[in-house]
Amino acid sequence: MTNVILKQAKIIDPSSPFHLQKMDLKIENGTITAIEKEITNTTDFELVEVSNLHLSQGWMDSSVSFGEPGYEERETIENGLKVASKSGFTAVALQPNSNPVIDNQSQIRFVMDKARNQATNLYPIGSLTRGSEGVDLAELFDMKNAGAIAFGDYKKALQNANLQKIALQYVQDFDGLVIAFCQDSALKGSGIANEGIVSTRLGLKGIPALAEELHVTRNLFLLEYTGGKLHIPTISTQGSIKLIKEAKAKGLNVTCSVAVHNLVLNDEALTAFDTRYKVSPPLREETTRKALIEAVLDGTIDCITSDHNPLDIEHKKLEFDLAKDGTIGLESAFGALLTVLPVEVIVEKLTACKLVFNVNSNSIAVGNKADISLFTTTEDWTFTKEAIASKSKNSAFLGQKMKGKVIGIYNSGQLVINN
């Protein structure tokens, strides 16, 4: 256990009595023991003293892929969690897209064992269907008992509406959460970019917004029929925003997220056919990017994810139509978001998924467990390869202007500070 004094940190936490105040914090044996205007270091506490220091409740990322088991060349769980710590995240939800797919309790236990004693907590998402093949439901109840926090097939929309319905009904027996990526595979076809002016100009086959919206509509109808809880990840269209807003107004228990790259970048980035910008769902046009930001601000979108998906060079540095979808995003998430959103909103959306996934959160208050993200808000800098700690380097944010920097985290009794 590292004992720490954080000096003159502005606290961003609406649930804390010290919200928006500059205070000193004393952390002993993993617990906040004092929050005062001035705390003198009388013992051998580690001091964290940084200009413009801010802190908040620990951030959680609702969608990360680490590769292990099976794709360790892309990322390992150990290194992935170290990357998350340095990126300001005290918790991550791990996607099941490894090899083998995480679709049973032994796989859940394997990844949780690999994550022991790390500063960042790992919460596994179990595959909704066996092998993420969309044919039969996986061992959902067993995985829940082993530690799975939700169930979904990463970037694979369940085309079978009846199976989606059965899943929503079944998980209610144990308060489970279904994650439903929304994309109609027939409408998507062989599309590789947002259907619009840019894809037409570049000669790239388009993915219409309708492919996402049709599935959002279907899944919301199923939710209304079955009850239960549904999370729709990484929405990317104006129609999806409208549909989810209406569903929430009806009282349906639905939440959604958006990926950082869909908030910061638009499809004009594809002009040079750089496959780092090939993501799923695709980057949309500028008007949609602005609409997604509005949906974050008005509360329609519950949380923001980095959608961190490491891919090796053999799968990424190819012709545009052959390259795999995905970008790493942990290291760039905060700095990129601060170029388009206020810091209070970013903190709210990076901590909200604890509520969505029923993970304990700890307010910044005396006597509470220290689960804290540390950051600044004023520095301007450019994201380069030197900022990447992931094993894979497939970042859509290389060369992008960033604002503010992550200093580190304190969680699980451990202090992680960036050099």
Tab-separated table of C-alpha atoms in Angstrom:
chain	number	residue	atom	x	y	z
A	1	MET	CA	0.000	0.000	0.000
A	2	THR	CA	1.347	3.408	-1.036
A	3	ASN	CA	0.561	6.325	1.284
A	4	VAL	CA	0.139	9.586	-0.624
A	5	ILE	CA	-0.555	13.284	-0.183
A	6	LEU	CA	-2.032	15.006	-3.228
A	7	LYS	CA	-1.299	18.731	-3.116
A	8	GLN	CA	-3.679	21.469	-4.284
A	9	ALA	CA	-5.885	19.326	-6.495
A	10	LYS	CA	-9.145	20.658	-7.896
A	11	ILE	CA	-11.821	18.057	-7.161
A	12	ILE	CA	-14.314	17.295	-9.960
A	13	ASP	CA	-16.993	15.174	-8.272
A	14	PRO	CA	-20.599	16.455	-7.916
A	15	SER	CA	-21.249	13.770	-5.240
A	16	SER	CA	-18.412	15.126	-3.063
A	17	PRO	CA	-18.793	17.955	-0.522
A	18	PHE	CA	-15.538	19.338	-2.008
A	19	HIS	CA	-16.738	19.553	-5.633
A	20	LEU	CA	-14.821	22.240	-7.612
A	21	GLN	CA	-12.648	23.082	-4.583
A	22	LYS	CA	-8.833	23.035	-4.519
A	23	MET	CA	-7.779	20.795	-1.631
A	24	ASP	CA	-5.006	18.592	-0.273
A	25	LEU	CA	-5.855	14.876	0.054
A	26	LYS	CA	-4.246	12.367	2.373
A	27	ILE	CA	-4.481	8.690	1.436
A	28	GLU	CA	-3.419	5.992	3.904
A	29	ASN	CA	-3.616	2.244	3.221
A	30	GLY	CA	-5.893	2.833	0.226
A	31	THR	CA	-8.376	5.060	2.094
A	32	ILE	CA	-8.870	8.845	2.002
A	33	THR	CA	-8.148	9.921	5.587
A	34	ALA	CA	-8.135	13.713	5.218
A	35	ILE	CA	-9.271	16.414	2.784
A	36	GLU	CA	-8.130	19.862	3.898
A	37	LYS	CA	-6.937	23.193	2.550
A	38	GLU	CA	-3.398	22.389	3.698
A	39	ILE	CA	-1.942	19.075	4.851
A	40	THR	CA	1.645	19.025	6.106
A	41	ASN	CA	3.708	15.976	5.225
A	42	THR	CA	5.044	14.897	8.619
A	43	THR	CA	5.775	11.265	7.727
A	44	ASP	CA	7.160	9.490	4.687
A	45	PHE	CA	4.100	9.967	2.478
A	46	GLU	CA	4.695	10.214	-1.267
A	47	LEU	CA	3.936	13.735	-2.464
A	48	VAL	CA	2.129	14.444	-5.725
A	49	GLU	CA	2.495	18.124	-6.524
A	50	VAL	CA	1.656	19.139	-10.097
A	51	SER	CA	0.656	22.496	-11.525
A	52	ASN	CA	-3.076	22.597	-12.479
A	53	LEU	CA	-3.679	19.193	-10.824
A	54	HIS	CA	-7.285	17.936	-11.002
A	55	LEU	CA	-8.789	14.742	-9.663
A	56	SER	CA	-12.067	12.880	-9.932
A	57	GLN	CA	-13.579	9.532	-9.141
A	58	GLY	CA	-11.743	6.818	-11.059
A	59	TRP	CA	-12.738	6.534	-14.714
A	60	MET	CA	-14.078	3.308	-16.209
A	61	ASP	CA	-13.843	2.367	-19.880
A	62	SER	CA	-16.831	0.311	-21.024
A	63	SER	CA	-15.073	-1.316	-23.997
A	64	VAL	CA	-11.449	-2.468	-24.257
A	65	SER	CA	-9.911	-5.398	-26.130
A	66	PHE	CA	-6.623	-6.878	-24.916
A	67	GLY	CA	-6.107	-9.890	-27.188
A	68	GLU	CA	-5.054	-12.369	-24.507
A	69	PRO	CA	-5.653	-15.295	-24.698
A	70	GLY	CA	-4.744	-16.050	-28.303
A	71	TYR	CA	-3.728	-12.647	-29.662
A	72	GLU	CA	-0.946	-11.718	-27.244
A	73	GLU	CA	1.022	-10.129	-30.098
A	74	ARG	CA	-1.675	-7.403	-30.164
A	75	GLU	CA	-1.837	-6.875	-26.396
A	76	THR	CA	-1.551	-8.782	-23.128
A	77	ILE	CA	-3.831	-8.309	-20.148
A	78	GLU	CA	-0.924	-7.218	-17.945
A	79	ASN	CA	0.359	-4.575	-20.364
A	80	GLY	CA	-3.173	-3.522	-21.302
A	81	LEU	CA	-3.993	-2.774	-17.671
A	82	LYS	CA	-0.746	-0.821	-17.281
A	83	VAL	CA	-1.750	1.226	-20.352
A	84	ALA	CA	-5.183	1.824	-18.799
A	85	SER	CA	-3.572	3.013	-15.531
A	86	LYS	CA	-1.314	5.469	-17.348
A	87	SER	CA	-4.353	6.642	-19.336
A	88	GLY	CA	-6.300	7.554	-16.175
A	89	PHE	CA	-8.644	4.544	-15.984
A	90	THR	CA	-9.075	2.708	-12.682
A	91	ALA	CA	-11.453	0.148	-14.233
A	92	VAL	CA	-12.040	-1.372	-17.670
A	93	ALA	CA	-14.670	-3.691	-19.112
A	94	LEU	CA	-12.879	-6.342	-21.170
A	95	GLN	CA	-14.474	-7.456	-24.439
A	96	PRO	CA	-14.676	-11.228	-25.102
A	97	ASN	CA	-13.029	-11.106	-28.567
A	98	SER	CA	-9.975	-13.224	-27.724
A	99	ASN	CA	-9.096	-16.677	-29.054
A	100	PRO	CA	-10.837	-18.647	-27.697
A	101	VAL	CA	-13.744	-16.270	-27.211
A	102	ILE	CA	-14.658	-15.630	-23.556
A	103	ASP	CA	-17.894	-17.624	-23.567
A	104	ASN	CA	-17.673	-19.791	-20.416
A	105	GLN	CA	-16.852	-19.481	-16.728
A	106	SER	CA	-13.311	-20.889	-17.014
A	107	GLN	CA	-12.419	-18.184	-19.545
A	108	ILE	CA	-13.889	-15.515	-17.243
A	109	ARG	CA	-11.774	-16.846	-14.367
A	110	PHE	CA	-8.670	-16.984	-16.572
A	111	VAL	CA	-8.774	-13.275	-17.497
A	112	MET	CA	-9.636	-12.258	-13.929
A	113	ASP	CA	-6.677	-14.266	-12.586
A	114	LYS	CA	-4.397	-12.588	-15.136
A	115	ALA	CA	-5.574	-9.186	-13.871
A	116	ARG	CA	-4.820	-9.736	-10.173
A	117	ASN	CA	-2.728	-7.188	-8.223
A	118	GLN	CA	-2.957	-4.504	-10.913
A	119	ALA	CA	-3.801	-0.881	-10.128
A	120	THR	CA	-6.617	-0.932	-12.698
A	121	ASN	CA	-9.524	-3.307	-12.074
A	122	LEU	CA	-10.661	-5.590	-14.891
A	123	TYR	CA	-14.334	-6.503	-15.350
A	124	PRO	CA	-14.960	-9.135	-18.037
A	125	ILE	CA	-17.836	-9.043	-20.514
A	126	GLY	CA	-18.951	-12.543	-21.422
A	127	SER	CA	-19.862	-13.447	-24.989
A	128	LEU	CA	-23.647	-13.484	-25.479
A	129	THR	CA	-23.501	-16.450	-27.861
A	130	ARG	CA	-21.180	-19.452	-28.028
A	131	GLY	CA	-18.019	-18.458	-29.843
A	132	SER	CA	-19.706	-15.118	-30.635
A	133	GLU	CA	-21.207	-16.955	-33.623
A	134	GLY	CA	-24.796	-15.768	-33.058
A	135	VAL	CA	-26.320	-19.264	-33.049
A	136	ASP	CA	-26.728	-20.471	-29.436
A	137	LEU	CA	-26.669	-18.542	-26.158
A	138	ALA	CA	-23.463	-18.978	-24.133
A	139	GLU	CA	-23.324	-20.040	-20.448
A	140	LEU	CA	-24.617	-16.673	-19.236
A	141	PHE	CA	-25.607	-17.572	-15.663
A	142	ASP	CA	-22.357	-19.459	-15.012
A	143	MET	CA	-20.323	-16.547	-16.383
A	144	LYS	CA	-22.266	-14.085	-14.218
A	145	ASN	CA	-21.420	-16.184	-11.135
A	146	ALA	CA	-17.759	-16.263	-12.194
A	147	GLY	CA	-17.604	-12.441	-12.458
A	148	ALA	CA	-18.963	-11.334	-15.855
A	149	ILE	CA	-20.634	-7.910	-15.643
A	150	ALA	CA	-22.542	-8.087	-18.962
A	151	PHE	CA	-22.977	-10.167	-22.112
A	152	GLY	CA	-22.401	-9.195	-25.726
A	153	ASP	CA	-20.667	-10.252	-28.934
A	154	TYR	CA	-18.047	-7.606	-29.715
A	155	LYS	CA	-18.836	-5.722	-32.959
A	156	LYS	CA	-21.210	-8.513	-34.004
A	157	ALA	CA	-24.907	-7.684	-34.192
A	158	LEU	CA	-27.220	-10.584	-33.412
A	159	GLN	CA	-29.165	-11.040	-36.646
A	160	ASN	CA	-31.579	-13.540	-35.024
A	161	ALA	CA	-34.303	-11.401	-33.382
A	162	ASN	CA	-35.777	-14.355	-31.492
A	163	LEU	CA	-32.427	-15.200	-29.884
A	164	GLN	CA	-32.053	-11.531	-28.863
A	165	LYS	CA	-35.519	-11.695	-27.306
A	166	ILE	CA	-34.721	-14.914	-25.396
A	167	ALA	CA	-31.453	-13.409	-24.114
A	168	LEU	CA	-33.258	-10.311	-22.787
A	169	GLN	CA	-35.809	-12.526	-21.031
A	170	TYR	CA	-33.315	-15.041	-19.652
A	171	VAL	CA	-30.874	-12.603	-18.004
A	172	GLN	CA	-33.662	-10.962	-15.977
A	173	ASP	CA	-33.591	-13.959	-13.609
A	174	PHE	CA	-30.183	-12.805	-12.348
A	175	ASP	CA	-30.298	-9.058	-13.150
A	176	GLY	CA	-28.027	-9.467	-16.176
A	177	LEU	CA	-27.221	-6.806	-18.754
A	178	VAL	CA	-27.329	-7.504	-22.499
A	179	ILE	CA	-25.034	-5.507	-24.781
A	180	ALA	CA	-26.406	-5.254	-28.326
A	181	PHE	CA	-24.103	-3.908	-31.024
A	182	CYS	CA	-26.461	-2.658	-33.729
A	183	GLN	CA	-25.797	-3.249	-37.402
A	184	ASP	CA	-27.877	-5.030	-40.006
A	185	SER	CA	-25.364	-7.210	-41.856
A	186	ALA	CA	-27.392	-7.358	-45.085
A	187	LEU	CA	-27.710	-3.563	-45.250
A	188	LYS	CA	-24.034	-3.118	-44.398
A	189	GLY	CA	-23.102	-5.616	-47.092
A	190	SER	CA	-19.505	-5.061	-48.130
A	191	GLY	CA	-19.563	-1.412	-46.999
A	192	ILE	CA	-16.358	-0.088	-45.430
A	193	ALA	CA	-17.026	3.632	-44.822
A	194	ASN	CA	-19.903	5.941	-43.976
A	195	GLU	CA	-22.312	6.209	-46.910
A	196	GLY	CA	-22.150	9.818	-48.007
A	197	ILE	CA	-20.331	12.434	-50.044
A	198	VAL	CA	-16.843	11.373	-48.875
A	199	SER	CA	-17.299	7.644	-49.603
A	200	THR	CA	-18.732	8.490	-53.028
A	201	ARG	CA	-15.833	10.827	-53.810
A	202	LEU	CA	-13.260	8.223	-52.712
A	203	GLY	CA	-14.971	5.300	-54.394
A	204	LEU	CA	-15.421	3.415	-51.102
A	205	LYS	CA	-18.504	1.228	-50.589
A	206	GLY	CA	-20.813	2.925	-48.103
A	207	ILE	CA	-22.427	1.732	-44.867
A	208	PRO	CA	-25.778	3.544	-44.568
A	209	ALA	CA	-26.893	4.984	-41.214
A	210	LEU	CA	-29.992	2.843	-41.739
A	211	ALA	CA	-27.949	-0.327	-41.110
A	212	GLU	CA	-27.444	0.812	-37.495
A	213	GLU	CA	-30.835	2.446	-36.983
A	214	LEU	CA	-32.849	-0.551	-38.153
A	215	HIS	CA	-31.211	-2.740	-35.509
A	216	VAL	CA	-31.553	-0.069	-32.813
A	217	THR	CA	-35.285	0.072	-33.630
A	218	ARG	CA	-35.632	-3.706	-33.544
A	219	ASN	CA	-33.745	-4.080	-30.266
A	220	LEU	CA	-35.741	-1.317	-28.584
A	221	PHE	CA	-38.991	-3.002	-29.682
A	222	LEU	CA	-37.695	-6.281	-28.212
A	223	LEU	CA	-36.735	-4.514	-24.967
A	224	GLU	CA	-40.212	-2.990	-24.711
A	225	TYR	CA	-41.680	-6.472	-25.178
A	226	THR	CA	-39.398	-8.348	-22.750
A	227	GLY	CA	-38.400	-5.801	-20.117
A	228	GLY	CA	-34.908	-6.107	-18.674
A	229	LYS	CA	-31.788	-4.032	-19.288
A	230	LEU	CA	-30.122	-3.254	-22.606
A	231	HIS	CA	-26.896	-1.401	-23.403
A	232	ILE	CA	-26.305	-0.233	-26.975
A	233	PRO	CA	-22.580	0.419	-27.470
A	234	THR	CA	-20.864	2.930	-29.753
A	235	ILE	CA	-23.867	4.521	-31.447
A	236	SER	CA	-22.922	6.684	-34.409
A	237	THR	CA	-25.985	8.145	-36.170
A	238	GLN	CA	-28.541	10.901	-35.653
A	239	GLY	CA	-31.371	8.387	-36.045
A	240	SER	CA	-29.960	6.230	-33.223
A	241	ILE	CA	-29.830	9.261	-30.936
A	242	LYS	CA	-33.498	10.071	-31.654
A	243	LEU	CA	-34.640	6.460	-31.149
A	244	ILE	CA	-32.815	6.071	-27.830
A	245	LYS	CA	-34.057	9.430	-26.578
A	246	GLU	CA	-37.653	8.352	-27.323
A	247	ALA	CA	-37.108	4.948	-25.661
A	248	LYS	CA	-35.789	6.610	-22.500
A	249	ALA	CA	-38.793	8.956	-22.458
A	250	LYS	CA	-41.013	5.846	-22.543
A	251	GLY	CA	-39.227	4.523	-19.469
A	252	LEU	CA	-37.308	1.681	-21.121
A	253	ASN	CA	-34.165	0.582	-19.256
A	254	VAL	CA	-31.730	1.344	-22.075
A	255	THR	CA	-28.280	2.933	-21.951
A	256	CYS	CA	-25.790	3.708	-24.710
A	257	SER	CA	-22.213	4.769	-25.316
A	258	VAL	CA	-20.265	6.564	-28.016
A	259	ALA	CA	-16.628	6.049	-29.032
A	260	VAL	CA	-14.140	8.893	-28.566
A	261	HIS	CA	-13.154	8.800	-32.261
A	262	ASN	CA	-16.769	9.298	-33.377
A	263	LEU	CA	-16.943	12.443	-31.208
A	264	VAL	CA	-13.635	13.932	-32.362
A	265	LEU	CA	-13.122	12.807	-35.980
A	266	ASN	CA	-15.307	12.765	-39.109
A	267	ASP	CA	-15.186	10.880	-42.397
A	268	GLU	CA	-13.030	13.556	-44.050
A	269	ALA	CA	-10.148	11.760	-42.267
A	270	LEU	CA	-10.441	8.953	-44.844
A	271	THR	CA	-9.257	11.154	-47.722
A	272	ALA	CA	-5.736	9.635	-47.716
A	273	PHE	CA	-7.129	6.051	-47.433
A	274	ASP	CA	-5.273	5.675	-44.103
A	275	THR	CA	-6.577	2.468	-42.511
A	276	ARG	CA	-5.993	3.830	-38.982
A	277	TYR	CA	-9.330	5.590	-39.537
A	278	LYS	CA	-11.161	2.400	-40.501
A	279	VAL	CA	-13.382	1.739	-37.483
A	280	SER	CA	-16.730	0.120	-36.726
A	281	PRO	CA	-19.147	1.853	-36.707
A	282	PRO	CA	-17.491	4.113	-39.295
A	283	LEU	CA	-16.565	7.756	-38.836
A	284	ARG	CA	-19.616	9.756	-39.908
A	285	GLU	CA	-20.025	13.191	-41.503
A	286	GLU	CA	-19.451	16.423	-39.543
A	287	THR	CA	-23.141	17.163	-38.869
A	288	THR	CA	-23.512	13.752	-37.208
A	289	ARG	CA	-20.320	14.246	-35.167
A	290	LYS	CA	-21.810	17.495	-33.810
A	291	ALA	CA	-25.137	15.761	-33.102
A	292	LEU	CA	-23.304	13.071	-31.092
A	293	ILE	CA	-21.654	15.793	-28.989
A	294	GLU	CA	-25.085	17.363	-28.382
A	295	ALA	CA	-26.415	13.948	-27.306
A	296	VAL	CA	-23.557	13.645	-24.811
A	297	LEU	CA	-24.336	17.106	-23.431
A	298	ASP	CA	-28.106	16.526	-23.120
A	299	GLY	CA	-27.689	13.133	-21.421
A	300	THR	CA	-29.061	10.898	-24.195
A	301	ILE	CA	-25.634	9.228	-24.429
A	302	ASP	CA	-24.782	7.778	-21.014
A	303	CYS	CA	-21.067	7.099	-21.321
A	304	ILE	CA	-18.031	7.544	-23.541
A	305	THR	CA	-15.651	4.698	-24.383
A	306	SER	CA	-12.201	4.633	-25.947
A	307	ASP	CA	-13.305	1.427	-27.750
A	308	HIS	CA	-9.634	0.425	-27.452
A	309	ASN	CA	-8.940	-2.312	-30.022
A	310	PRO	CA	-5.248	-3.155	-30.583
A	311	LEU	CA	-4.461	-4.712	-33.968
A	312	ASP	CA	-1.106	-5.857	-35.328
A	313	ILE	CA	0.398	-4.280	-38.425
A	314	GLU	CA	-0.386	-7.368	-40.572
A	315	HIS	CA	-4.123	-6.741	-40.105
A	316	LYS	CA	-4.049	-2.957	-40.310
A	317	LYS	CA	-1.471	-1.858	-42.879
A	318	LEU	CA	-3.368	-3.219	-45.883
A	319	GLU	CA	-5.600	-1.929	-48.667
A	320	PHE	CA	-8.556	-0.090	-47.128
A	321	ASP	CA	-11.157	-2.762	-47.898
A	322	LEU	CA	-8.944	-5.594	-46.519
A	323	ALA	CA	-7.822	-3.924	-43.251
A	324	LYS	CA	-9.543	-4.831	-39.990
A	325	ASP	CA	-11.738	-2.268	-38.219
A	326	GLY	CA	-10.410	-0.753	-35.002
A	327	THR	CA	-8.154	1.750	-33.285
A	328	ILE	CA	-6.386	1.849	-29.951
A	329	GLY	CA	-7.807	4.608	-27.798
A	330	LEU	CA	-6.880	4.461	-24.116
A	331	GLU	CA	-3.819	6.729	-24.249
A	332	SER	CA	-5.533	9.394	-26.369
A	333	ALA	CA	-9.035	9.312	-24.832
A	334	PHE	CA	-8.847	12.159	-22.305
A	335	GLY	CA	-6.628	14.505	-24.335
A	336	ALA	CA	-8.831	14.109	-27.415
A	337	LEU	CA	-12.100	14.577	-25.505
A	338	LEU	CA	-10.894	17.787	-23.896
A	339	THR	CA	-10.663	19.347	-27.376
A	340	VAL	CA	-14.454	18.971	-27.842
A	341	LEU	CA	-16.096	18.762	-24.372
A	342	PRO	CA	-15.920	20.528	-20.966
A	343	VAL	CA	-13.925	18.658	-18.313
A	344	GLU	CA	-16.937	18.201	-15.990
A	345	VAL	CA	-18.866	16.457	-18.788
A	346	ILE	CA	-15.886	14.228	-19.652
A	347	VAL	CA	-15.540	13.135	-16.028
A	348	GLU	CA	-19.276	12.460	-15.776
A	349	LYS	CA	-19.293	10.309	-18.945
A	350	LEU	CA	-16.093	8.412	-18.030
A	351	THR	CA	-17.453	7.527	-14.585
A	352	ALA	CA	-21.106	6.902	-15.547
A	353	CYS	CA	-20.532	3.418	-16.907
A	354	LYS	CA	-19.898	2.186	-13.345
A	355	LEU	CA	-23.588	2.832	-12.797
A	356	VAL	CA	-24.489	1.194	-16.137
A	357	PHE	CA	-22.495	-1.950	-15.324
A	358	ASN	CA	-23.336	-1.999	-11.605
A	359	VAL	CA	-19.730	-1.454	-10.489
A	360	ASN	CA	-19.074	0.219	-7.133
A	361	SER	CA	-18.089	3.879	-7.285
A	362	ASN	CA	-16.444	5.851	-4.489
A	363	SER	CA	-17.123	9.520	-3.904
A	364	ILE	CA	-14.159	11.786	-3.043
A	365	ALA	CA	-14.856	11.932	0.704
A	366	VAL	CA	-13.041	11.138	3.950
A	367	GLY	CA	-13.352	7.483	4.897
A	368	ASN	CA	-13.966	6.268	1.350
A	369	LYS	CA	-11.728	3.967	-0.665
A	370	ALA	CA	-9.338	5.988	-2.826
A	371	ASP	CA	-10.319	5.266	-6.434
A	372	ILE	CA	-9.049	8.376	-8.175
A	373	SER	CA	-8.019	9.642	-11.620
A	374	LEU	CA	-5.441	12.475	-11.756
A	375	PHE	CA	-5.131	14.900	-14.663
A	376	THR	CA	-4.489	18.460	-15.833
A	377	THR	CA	-6.656	20.513	-18.188
A	378	THR	CA	-4.539	23.259	-19.755
A	379	GLU	CA	-1.607	21.777	-21.694
A	380	ASP	CA	-1.723	21.773	-25.501
A	381	TRP	CA	0.252	18.984	-27.175
A	382	THR	CA	0.288	16.646	-30.167
A	383	PHE	CA	-0.283	12.899	-29.893
A	384	THR	CA	2.713	10.963	-31.264
A	385	LYS	CA	3.952	7.351	-31.198
A	386	GLU	CA	6.022	8.199	-28.121
A	387	ALA	CA	2.754	8.587	-26.175
A	388	ILE	CA	1.694	5.017	-27.013
A	389	ALA	CA	2.355	2.349	-24.368
A	390	SER	CA	0.207	-0.306	-26.081
A	391	LYS	CA	1.961	-3.134	-27.942
A	392	SER	CA	-0.059	-2.222	-31.046
A	393	LYS	CA	0.290	1.251	-32.566
A	394	ASN	CA	-2.921	1.450	-34.660
A	395	SER	CA	-4.070	4.828	-33.332
A	396	ALA	CA	-6.464	7.057	-35.259
A	397	PHE	CA	-5.188	9.972	-33.173
A	398	LEU	CA	-1.542	10.110	-34.296
A	399	GLY	CA	-0.755	13.724	-35.174
A	400	GLN	CA	-3.928	15.017	-33.521
A	401	LYS	CA	-3.903	18.069	-31.251
A	402	MET	CA	-4.644	17.199	-27.610
A	403	LYS	CA	-5.512	19.245	-24.550
A	404	GLY	CA	-4.765	18.434	-20.916
A	405	LYS	CA	-2.734	15.462	-19.706
A	406	VAL	CA	-3.371	12.398	-17.596
A	407	ILE	CA	-1.074	12.381	-14.549
A	408	GLY	CA	-2.046	8.891	-13.360
A	409	ILE	CA	-4.329	7.098	-10.920
A	410	TYR	CA	-4.573	5.940	-7.335
A	411	ASN	CA	-6.499	2.689	-6.914
A	412	SER	CA	-6.206	-0.660	-5.110
A	413	GLY	CA	-3.663	0.958	-2.775
A	414	GLN	CA	-1.343	1.693	-5.694
A	415	LEU	CA	-0.154	5.006	-7.096
A	416	VAL	CA	0.631	5.097	-10.836
A	417	ILE	CA	2.196	8.342	-12.068
A	418	ASN	CA	3.301	9.074	-15.630
A	419	ASN	CA	6.951	10.042	-15.963
